[in-house]
Structures are given as C-alpha cells and as structure tokens.
Coordinates of C-alpha atoms in Angstrom, one line a residue:
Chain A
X1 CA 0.0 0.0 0.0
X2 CA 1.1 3.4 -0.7
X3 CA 2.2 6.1 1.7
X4 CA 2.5 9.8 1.4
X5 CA 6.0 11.1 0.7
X6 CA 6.7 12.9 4.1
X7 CA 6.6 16.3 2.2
X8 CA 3.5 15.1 0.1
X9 CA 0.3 17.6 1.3
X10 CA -3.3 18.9 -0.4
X11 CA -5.9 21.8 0.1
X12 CA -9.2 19.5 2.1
X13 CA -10.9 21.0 -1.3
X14 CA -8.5 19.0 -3.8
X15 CA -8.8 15.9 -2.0
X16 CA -12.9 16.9 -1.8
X17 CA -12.7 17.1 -5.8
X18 CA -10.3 14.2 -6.3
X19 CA -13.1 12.4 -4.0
X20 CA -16.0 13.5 -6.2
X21 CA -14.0 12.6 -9.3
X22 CA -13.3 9.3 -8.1
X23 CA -17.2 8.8 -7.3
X24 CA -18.3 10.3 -10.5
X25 CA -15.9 7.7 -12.3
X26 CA -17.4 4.9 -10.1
X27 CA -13.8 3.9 -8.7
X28 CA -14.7 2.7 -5.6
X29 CA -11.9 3.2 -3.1
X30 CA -13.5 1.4 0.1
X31 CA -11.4 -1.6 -0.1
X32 CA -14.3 -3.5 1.7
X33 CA -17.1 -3.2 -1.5
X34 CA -17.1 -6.6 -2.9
X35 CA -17.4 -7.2 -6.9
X36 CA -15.2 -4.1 -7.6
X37 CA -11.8 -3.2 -8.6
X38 CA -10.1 -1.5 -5.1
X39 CA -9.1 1.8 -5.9
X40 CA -7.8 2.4 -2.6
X41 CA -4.1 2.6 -3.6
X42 CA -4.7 4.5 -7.2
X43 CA -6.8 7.1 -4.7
X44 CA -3.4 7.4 -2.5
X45 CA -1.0 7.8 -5.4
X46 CA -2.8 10.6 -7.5
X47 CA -3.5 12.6 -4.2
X48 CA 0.6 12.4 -3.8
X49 CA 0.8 13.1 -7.5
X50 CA -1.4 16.1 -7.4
X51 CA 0.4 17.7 -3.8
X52 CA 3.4 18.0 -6.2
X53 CA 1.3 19.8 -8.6
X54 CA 0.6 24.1 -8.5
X55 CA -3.3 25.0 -8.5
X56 CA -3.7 25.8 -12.1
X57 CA -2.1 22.3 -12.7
X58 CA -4.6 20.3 -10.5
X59 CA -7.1 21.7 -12.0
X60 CA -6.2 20.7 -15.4
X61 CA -5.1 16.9 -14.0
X62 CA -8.7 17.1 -12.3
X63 CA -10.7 18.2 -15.7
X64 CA -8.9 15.5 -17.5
X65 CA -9.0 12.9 -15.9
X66 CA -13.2 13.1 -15.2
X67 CA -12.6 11.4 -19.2
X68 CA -10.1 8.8 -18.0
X69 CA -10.9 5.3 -18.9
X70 CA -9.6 2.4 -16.9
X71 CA -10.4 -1.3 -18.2
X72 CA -9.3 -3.4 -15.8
X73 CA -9.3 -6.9 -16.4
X74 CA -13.1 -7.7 -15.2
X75 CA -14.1 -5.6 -18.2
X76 CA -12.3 -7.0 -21.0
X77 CA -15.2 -9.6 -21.5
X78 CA -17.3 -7.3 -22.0
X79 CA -15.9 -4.7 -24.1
X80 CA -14.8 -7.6 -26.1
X81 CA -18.6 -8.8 -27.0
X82 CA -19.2 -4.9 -27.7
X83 CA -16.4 -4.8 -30.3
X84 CA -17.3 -8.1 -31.4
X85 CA -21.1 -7.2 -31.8
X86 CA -20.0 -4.4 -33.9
X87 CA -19.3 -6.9 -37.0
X88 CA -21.6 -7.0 -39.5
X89 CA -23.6 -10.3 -39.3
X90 CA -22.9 -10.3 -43.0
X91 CA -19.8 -10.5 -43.1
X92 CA -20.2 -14.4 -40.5
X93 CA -22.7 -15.0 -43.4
X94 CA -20.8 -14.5 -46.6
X95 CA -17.3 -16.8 -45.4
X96 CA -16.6 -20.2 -45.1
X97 CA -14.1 -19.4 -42.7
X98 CA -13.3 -17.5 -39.2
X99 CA -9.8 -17.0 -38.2
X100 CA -8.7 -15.3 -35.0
X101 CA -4.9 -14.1 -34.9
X102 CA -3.1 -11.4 -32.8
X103 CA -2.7 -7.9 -34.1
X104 CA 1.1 -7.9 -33.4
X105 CA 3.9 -6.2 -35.3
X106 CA 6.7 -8.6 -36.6
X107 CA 9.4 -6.9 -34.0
X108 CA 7.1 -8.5 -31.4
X109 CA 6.9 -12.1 -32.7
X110 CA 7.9 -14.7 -30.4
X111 CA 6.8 -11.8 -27.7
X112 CA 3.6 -12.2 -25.3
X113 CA 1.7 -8.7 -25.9
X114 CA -1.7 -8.0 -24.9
X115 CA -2.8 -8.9 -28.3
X116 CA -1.7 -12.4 -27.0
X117 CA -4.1 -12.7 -24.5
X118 CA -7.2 -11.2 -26.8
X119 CA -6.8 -14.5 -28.3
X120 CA -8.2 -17.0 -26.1
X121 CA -11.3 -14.6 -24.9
X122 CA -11.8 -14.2 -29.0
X123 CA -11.9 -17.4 -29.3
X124 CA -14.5 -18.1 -26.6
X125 CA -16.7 -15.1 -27.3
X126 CA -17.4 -15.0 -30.9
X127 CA -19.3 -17.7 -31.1
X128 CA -22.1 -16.1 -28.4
X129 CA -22.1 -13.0 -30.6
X130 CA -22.1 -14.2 -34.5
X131 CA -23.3 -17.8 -35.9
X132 CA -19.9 -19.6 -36.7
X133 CA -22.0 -23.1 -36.9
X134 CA -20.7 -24.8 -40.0
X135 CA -17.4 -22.9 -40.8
X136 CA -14.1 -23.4 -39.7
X137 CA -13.1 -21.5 -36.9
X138 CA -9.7 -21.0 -35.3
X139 CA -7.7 -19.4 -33.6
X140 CA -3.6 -19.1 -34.3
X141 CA -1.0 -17.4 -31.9
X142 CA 1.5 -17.2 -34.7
X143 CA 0.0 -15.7 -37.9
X144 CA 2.3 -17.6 -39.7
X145 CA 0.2 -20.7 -39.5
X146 CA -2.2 -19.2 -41.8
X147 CA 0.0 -19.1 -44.5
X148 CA 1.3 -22.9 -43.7
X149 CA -2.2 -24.2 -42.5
X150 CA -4.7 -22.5 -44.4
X151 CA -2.8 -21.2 -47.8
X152 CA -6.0 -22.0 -50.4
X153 CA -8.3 -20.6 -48.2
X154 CA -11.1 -19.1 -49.7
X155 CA -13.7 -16.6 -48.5
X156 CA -12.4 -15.9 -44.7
X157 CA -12.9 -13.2 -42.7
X158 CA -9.5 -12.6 -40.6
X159 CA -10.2 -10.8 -37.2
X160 CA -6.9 -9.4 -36.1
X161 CA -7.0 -8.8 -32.1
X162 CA -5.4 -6.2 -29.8
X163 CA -6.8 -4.5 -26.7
X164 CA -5.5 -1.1 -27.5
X165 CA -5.0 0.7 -30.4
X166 CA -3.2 4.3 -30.1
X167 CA -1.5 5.7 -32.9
X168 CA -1.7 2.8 -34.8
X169 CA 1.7 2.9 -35.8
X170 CA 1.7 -0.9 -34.2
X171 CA -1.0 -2.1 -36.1
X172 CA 0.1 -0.6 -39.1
X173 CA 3.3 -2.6 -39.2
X174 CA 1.1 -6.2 -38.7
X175 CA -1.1 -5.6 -41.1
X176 CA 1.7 -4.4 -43.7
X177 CA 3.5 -7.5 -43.3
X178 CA -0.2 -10.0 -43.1
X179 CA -1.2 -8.0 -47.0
X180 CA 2.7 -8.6 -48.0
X181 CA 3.0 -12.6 -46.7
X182 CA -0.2 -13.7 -45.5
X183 CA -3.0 -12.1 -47.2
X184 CA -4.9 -14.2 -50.4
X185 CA -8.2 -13.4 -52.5
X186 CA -10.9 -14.0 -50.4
X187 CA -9.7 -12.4 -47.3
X188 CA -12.0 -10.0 -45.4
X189 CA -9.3 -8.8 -42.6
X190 CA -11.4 -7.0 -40.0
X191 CA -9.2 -5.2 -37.1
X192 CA -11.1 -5.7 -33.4
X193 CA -10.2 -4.0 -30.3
X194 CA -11.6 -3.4 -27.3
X195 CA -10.5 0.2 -27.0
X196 CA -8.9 2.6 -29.9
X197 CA -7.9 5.8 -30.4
X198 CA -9.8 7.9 -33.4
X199 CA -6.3 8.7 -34.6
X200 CA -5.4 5.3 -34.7
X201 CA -8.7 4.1 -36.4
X202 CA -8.4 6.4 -39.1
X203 CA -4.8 5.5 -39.9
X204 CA -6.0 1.8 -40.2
X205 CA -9.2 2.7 -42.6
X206 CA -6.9 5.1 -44.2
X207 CA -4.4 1.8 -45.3
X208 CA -7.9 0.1 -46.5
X209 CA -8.9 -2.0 -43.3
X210 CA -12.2 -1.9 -40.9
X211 CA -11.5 -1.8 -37.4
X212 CA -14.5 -2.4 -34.8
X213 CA -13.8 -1.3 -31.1
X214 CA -15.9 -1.2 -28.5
X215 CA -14.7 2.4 -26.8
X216 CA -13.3 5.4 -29.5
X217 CA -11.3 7.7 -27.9
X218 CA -10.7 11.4 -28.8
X219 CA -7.3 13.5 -27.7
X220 CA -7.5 14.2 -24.2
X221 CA -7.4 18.2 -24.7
X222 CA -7.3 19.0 -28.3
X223 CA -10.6 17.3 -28.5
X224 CA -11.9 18.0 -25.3
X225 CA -15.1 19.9 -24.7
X226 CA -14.4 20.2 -21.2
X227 CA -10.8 22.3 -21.7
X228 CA -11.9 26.1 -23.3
X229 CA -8.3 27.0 -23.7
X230 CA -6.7 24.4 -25.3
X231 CA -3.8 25.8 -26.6
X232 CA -3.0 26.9 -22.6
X233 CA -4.0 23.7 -21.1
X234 CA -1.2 21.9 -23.8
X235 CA 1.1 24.2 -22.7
X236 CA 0.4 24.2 -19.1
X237 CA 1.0 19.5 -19.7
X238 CA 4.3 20.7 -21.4
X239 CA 5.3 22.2 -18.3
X240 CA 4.2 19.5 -15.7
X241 CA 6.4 17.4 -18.2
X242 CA 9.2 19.2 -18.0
X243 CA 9.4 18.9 -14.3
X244 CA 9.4 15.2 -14.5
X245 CA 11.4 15.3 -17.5
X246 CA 9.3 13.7 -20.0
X247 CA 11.4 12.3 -22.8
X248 CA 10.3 14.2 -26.5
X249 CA 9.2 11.1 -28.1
X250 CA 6.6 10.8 -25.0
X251 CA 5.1 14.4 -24.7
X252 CA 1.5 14.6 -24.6
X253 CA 1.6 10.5 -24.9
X254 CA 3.8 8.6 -28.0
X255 CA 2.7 10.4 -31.1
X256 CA 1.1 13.0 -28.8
X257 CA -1.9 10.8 -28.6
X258 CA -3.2 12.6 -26.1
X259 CA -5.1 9.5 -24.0
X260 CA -6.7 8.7 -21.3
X261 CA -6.4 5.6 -21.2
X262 CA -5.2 2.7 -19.2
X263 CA -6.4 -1.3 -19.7
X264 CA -4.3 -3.9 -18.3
X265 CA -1.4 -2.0 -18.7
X266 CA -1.0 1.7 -19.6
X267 CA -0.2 2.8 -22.6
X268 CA 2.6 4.9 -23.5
X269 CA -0.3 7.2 -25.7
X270 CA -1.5 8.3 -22.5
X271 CA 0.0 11.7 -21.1
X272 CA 3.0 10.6 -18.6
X273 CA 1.6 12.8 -15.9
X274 CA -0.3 9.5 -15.2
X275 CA 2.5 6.7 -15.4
X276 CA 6.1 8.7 -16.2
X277 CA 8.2 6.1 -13.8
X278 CA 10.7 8.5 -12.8
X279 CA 11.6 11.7 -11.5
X280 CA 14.7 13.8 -12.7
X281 CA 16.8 12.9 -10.1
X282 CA 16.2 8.8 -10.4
X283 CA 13.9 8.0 -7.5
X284 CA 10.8 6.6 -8.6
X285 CA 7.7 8.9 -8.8
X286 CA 4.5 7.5 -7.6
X287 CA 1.9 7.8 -9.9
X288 CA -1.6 6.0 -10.2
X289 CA -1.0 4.1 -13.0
X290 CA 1.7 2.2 -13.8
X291 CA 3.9 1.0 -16.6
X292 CA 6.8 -1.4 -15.8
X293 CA 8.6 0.3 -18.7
X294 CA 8.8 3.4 -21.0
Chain B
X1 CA -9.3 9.0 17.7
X2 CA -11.7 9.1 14.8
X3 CA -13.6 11.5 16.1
X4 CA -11.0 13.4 16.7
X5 CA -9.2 13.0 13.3
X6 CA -13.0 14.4 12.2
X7 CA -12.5 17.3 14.9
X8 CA -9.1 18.2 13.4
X9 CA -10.4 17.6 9.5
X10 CA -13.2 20.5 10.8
X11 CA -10.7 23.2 12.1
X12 CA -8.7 22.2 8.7
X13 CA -11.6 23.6 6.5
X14 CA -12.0 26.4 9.1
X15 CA -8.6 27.4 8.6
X16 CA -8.7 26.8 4.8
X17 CA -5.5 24.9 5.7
X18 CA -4.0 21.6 4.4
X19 CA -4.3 18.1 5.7
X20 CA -0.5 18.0 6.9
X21 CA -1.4 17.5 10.3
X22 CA -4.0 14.5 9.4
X23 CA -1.3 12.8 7.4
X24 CA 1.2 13.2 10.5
X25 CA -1.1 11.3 12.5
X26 CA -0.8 8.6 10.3
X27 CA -4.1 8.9 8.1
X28 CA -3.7 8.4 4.2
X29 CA -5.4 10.2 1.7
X30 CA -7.8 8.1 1.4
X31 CA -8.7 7.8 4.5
X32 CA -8.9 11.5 5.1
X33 CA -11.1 11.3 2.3
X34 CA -13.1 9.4 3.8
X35 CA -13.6 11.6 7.1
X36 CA -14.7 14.3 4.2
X37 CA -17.2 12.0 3.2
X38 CA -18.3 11.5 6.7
X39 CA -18.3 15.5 7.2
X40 CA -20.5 15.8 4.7
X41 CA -22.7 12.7 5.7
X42 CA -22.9 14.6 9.3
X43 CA -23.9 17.8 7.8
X44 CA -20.6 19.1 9.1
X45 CA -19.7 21.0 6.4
X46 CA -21.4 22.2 2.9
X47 CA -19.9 22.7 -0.4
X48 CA -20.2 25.8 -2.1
X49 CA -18.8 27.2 -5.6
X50 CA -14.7 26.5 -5.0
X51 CA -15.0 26.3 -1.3
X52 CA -16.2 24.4 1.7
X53 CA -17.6 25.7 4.7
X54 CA -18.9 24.8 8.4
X55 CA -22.7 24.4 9.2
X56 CA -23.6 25.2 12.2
X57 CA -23.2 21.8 14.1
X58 CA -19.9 21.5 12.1
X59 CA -18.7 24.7 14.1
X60 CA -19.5 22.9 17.3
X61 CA -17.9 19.7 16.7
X62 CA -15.4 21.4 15.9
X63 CA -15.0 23.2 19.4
X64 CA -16.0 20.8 21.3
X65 CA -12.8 19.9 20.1
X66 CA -10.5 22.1 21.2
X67 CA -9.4 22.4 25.2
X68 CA -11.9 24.7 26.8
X69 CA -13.2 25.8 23.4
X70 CA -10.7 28.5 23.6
X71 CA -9.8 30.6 20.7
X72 CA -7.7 33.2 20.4
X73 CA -8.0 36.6 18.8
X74 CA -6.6 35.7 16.0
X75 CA -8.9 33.2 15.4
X76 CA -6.5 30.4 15.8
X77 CA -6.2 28.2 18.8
X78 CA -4.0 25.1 19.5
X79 CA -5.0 21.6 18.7
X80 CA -4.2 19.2 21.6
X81 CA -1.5 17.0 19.2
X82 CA -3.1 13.6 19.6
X83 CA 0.0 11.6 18.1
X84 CA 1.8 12.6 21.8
X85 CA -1.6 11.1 23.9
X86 CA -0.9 8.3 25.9
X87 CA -2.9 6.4 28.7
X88 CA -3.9 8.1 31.8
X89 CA -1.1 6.5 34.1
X90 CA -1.6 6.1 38.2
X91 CA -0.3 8.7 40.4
X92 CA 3.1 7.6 41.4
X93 CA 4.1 6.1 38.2
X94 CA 7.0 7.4 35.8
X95 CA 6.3 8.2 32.2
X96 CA 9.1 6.9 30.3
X97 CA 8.8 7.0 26.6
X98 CA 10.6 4.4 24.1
X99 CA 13.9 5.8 22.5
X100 CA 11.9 7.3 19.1
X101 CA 9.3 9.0 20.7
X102 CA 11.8 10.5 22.7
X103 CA 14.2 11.7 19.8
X104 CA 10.9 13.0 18.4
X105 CA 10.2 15.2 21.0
X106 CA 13.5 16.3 22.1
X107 CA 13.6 17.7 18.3
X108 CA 10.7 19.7 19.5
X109 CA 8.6 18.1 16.8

C-alpha cells in the first residue's frame, strides 16, 4: 500500500474534488465493497501526484482525468462482445471461414503482448455473438500458421486482435506484413479492439482496413469539450512534463496521442503525468498508473 | 481517535488549511477522504462554488474539540496534538517513553 511522501500535502478542497472525481468515475476506493476493482491505492498515489502539482495544474489533472478510462481486467469480456457485436452479421454469413490471430507487429513475434491474451477470450466469445456453426473457426497465436495451414483458403474473414490501439503505428506494421506474406483473395481482414484511439482508427481505414472497437477515444485536450483554452492547457501539460522530465518522443503521450487511457497496462499514448516512472533525479515517482517500462 | 481526526479535519476547512497535520497522524489520503465524506454525511460541512464551509453543528464539533473551546483573537487556537496522547497513568508512576518518541520530542517536533 502506498504512503504519502513525508513532504507530500493537499488543500481539504483537492482531496474533496479528487473524492467526487473518483465517485463520479465509479472507482470505488472502500477496499471493503465486494465485486469491484479497489481503488484504494490509485486514490493514494494521485492525491501524492497532485500535492506536487501548483493549482492551475490540478485543476487541469482534475478536468482531464473526469474522461479517463480504466479497463481493468473484469471488463475486458465485456468490451470484447461490444467490439465483437459491432461486426456485421454479413460478413459471418458471406465466409466459409473464421480465423482469430493477434494484431502484433513482426518486431514482437515470439513476444507475449496483450494482443496475445485477446486471443483466447476471442476465441471463446465470438461464437455467443455471430453464428460460426458450420465454418471453420480458429484461432492461431502465430499468424504464420495461416500461411502454412490455411494457404488455399477461400472466402475468410480474418479478425486481427489487440486490446489497444493508439496511434496505430503498431497495427500498421502487422497488417503491412499480413497483406505482403499472409493475405490471399478471399480475405475479409477486419481489425477488433476493445479500445482505440480515433487517430489510430483512421490511420487503419486510411491503409484500406475496418477496425471495430468497442470504446473510440478522442485526444484528451485537443478534442476536449471540457478544456476552453486548449492551446493553454497543452502548454500548461508541457510544463508539468518538464518537471518530470518527459522524454520528447513521450510528450503529450507517443505520437502526442493525447489518452486517457489505461487497460491492463498503460499505454505509453496516454500523457506521462499518469505513469512517467521516474523523476529527474532517479527515484521513482508515484503515480496512479503504472507502466513497468517506458 | 476518529472523532478526533474528524475534529481536526473541521478546524482544517476552518482554517482553509491543508491536511498536513492528518497525514502526521498517520491517516492516508484516502482515509482523510473518507472523514470528508463522513463531514459531509454529518452535515458538518457544505460545499459551495470552489469552497467548503462549516454548518452550524460543524462549528460545534469542531469546538468541542478544542481544550476549553478556547480561541484566540486571532482566530487560531492550538490543537491538543493527539500523536503525543498516551494512557492516563496512576499517580506515582514514571512516564518513560521508548527511545523514538523520545528523539521525536527532544527535536521539538
């Protein structure tokens, strides 16, 4: 369990707000509510996070995060029969064939990514949402196999599975390399995640793929109704960045995603505020979400 | 000594001050948070635009914890520091307190 840094303090109306937030997001931080995620601990960290922070910057942490979207594991199944739902029956209709693969970049072969464990919970939740009666349906951890298994395969719709999807510089490279090696006449590849960034989708429909998720996020400010001055409230994430020492590649989230995101893990799209590991000086910095790596 | 972490939470608002003094008693955030909840539950306190303020009943639980409900004034008054309370002892005994405690207090803490 956490504990406050000994120089760690708050106004009692931050911690009222941060209270209210947490409410309003339905993260239930008495430990003794059965059925939920405990929130205790994430509670404890952002109220350290935010006693570091000046006014004008815990108010923009505070109007940010009331958009903040945390999937933890006890929501996966059921964002993933959302995304799923979201396939035209059609498209189960027209093929002879359902395959289930990883959305996973060829760097990350031989890896275990989230995408990895998509696969299983595909596998058993597809057939509750689409009729796959009659067709052959499986599921392959490497790709490959349905170039060796299934090379004259005709009319089959390819899901390809991740639970995040930011930029979608990630997806862009798997897909590349499925149309260069693994693709053949016939194939309907359809992208499914559970949650994806608009950015990200667009990228992927710009490349000539559908992509079904059950959550589409917008940026965090630029696209924010909630932040009137964006341009100031950027600025203002720049600086809180700066004191942590945000590396470039990072600011405002890889490819300045700007989410608000985290699932199992946290991705590197959302702003570091929420999971930069560090501070400038090497001691860790407790945040309320974590990544166990840049 | 939760009603007294509440007592301290109320002179806190009063004062517009921050929850130092709860987290040196050994509270965390959340369960400070918590006591606000319970504030609020208790009618202690009401929220208005960017501020929070004592009812009524809030300002008397809130003097009813402080020693002879004195105040000064300034407005301030001093909080009995409830980290340092120990058990009433009998007459003749000796009060001797373990090596930490007194390091703590010989730093005037």
């Amino acid at each position: 369990m956490s504990k406050a840094n000994n120089n760690a303090t708050l106004n009692v109306l931050v911690l009222e707000r941060l209270l209210k937030l947490f409410k309003g997001l339905k993260w239930v931080i008495n430990s003794e509510v059965e059925g939920t995620h405990p929130y205790e601990d994430v509670f404890n960290d952002f109220a350290e996070l935010l006693s570091y922070l000046n006014q004008d910057e815990q108010d923009l942490i505070l109007t940010l995060t009331e958009d903040y979207l945390h999937c933890t594991t006890l929501q996966y199944p059921i964002l993933l029969n959302q995304a799923l739902s979201k396939i035209p029956s059609l498209k189960f209709a027209q093929c002879d064939a359902v395959f289930v693969v990883p959305l996973k970049a060829p760097k990350d072969k031989g890896k275990v990514k989230s995408a990895d464990a998509m696969l299983y919970s595909s596998r058993v939740a597809l057939p509750k949402v689409h009729d796959v009666s009659g067709k052959v349906f499986k599921k392959y951890s490497d790709p490959d196999l349905l170039k060796e298994e299934h090379g004259n395969r005709k009319r089959s719709l390819i899901l390809l599975v991740d639970d995040f999807i930011g930029t979608g510089d990630t997806a862009e490279a798997a897909l590349q390399d499925y149309n260069l090696r693994l693709r053949v006449d016939g194939d309907e590849p359809i992208v499914v995640a559970l949650v994806a960034q608009e950015q990200g989708i667009k990228k992927l429909n710009r490349l000539g793929f559908s992509v079904v998720a059950a959550d589409v996020r917008k940026r965090g400010i630029s696209d924010n109704a909630r932040v009137r001055d964006k341009a100031s409230a950027i600025e203002l994430m720049k600086r809180i960045e700066a004191q942590i020492k945000v590396q470039k590649d990072y600011s405002l989230g890889y490819g300045g995603t700007e989410a608000l995101v985290s699932m199992m893990r946290t991705p590197n799209n959302t702003f570091p505020v929420y999971w930069w590991p560090k501070m400038p000086e090497g001691r860790l910095r407790t945040t309320p979400f974590k990544r166990d790596s840049i | 000594m939760s009603e007294s972490n509440l007592t301290l939470l109320l002179q806190l608002i009063f004062a517009g001050a921050e929850v130092r003094s709860l987290l040196d008693r050994g509270l965390q955030f959340s369960q400070i948070a918590m006591l606000v909840d319970e504030a609020f539950q208790r009618q202690f306190i009401i929220e208005g635009e960017g501020f929070l303020r004592l009812t009524e009943e809030g300002i008397a639980q809130m003097k009813s914890g402080l020693p002879n409900a004195r105040i000064r004034r300034d407005g301030g008054w001093i909080s009995p520091a409830e980290t340092f309370r120990i058990e009433k002892l009998a007459l003749d005994a000796v009060y001797l307190p373990d090596k930490e405690t007194a390091l703590t207090l010989e730093e005037g803490h």
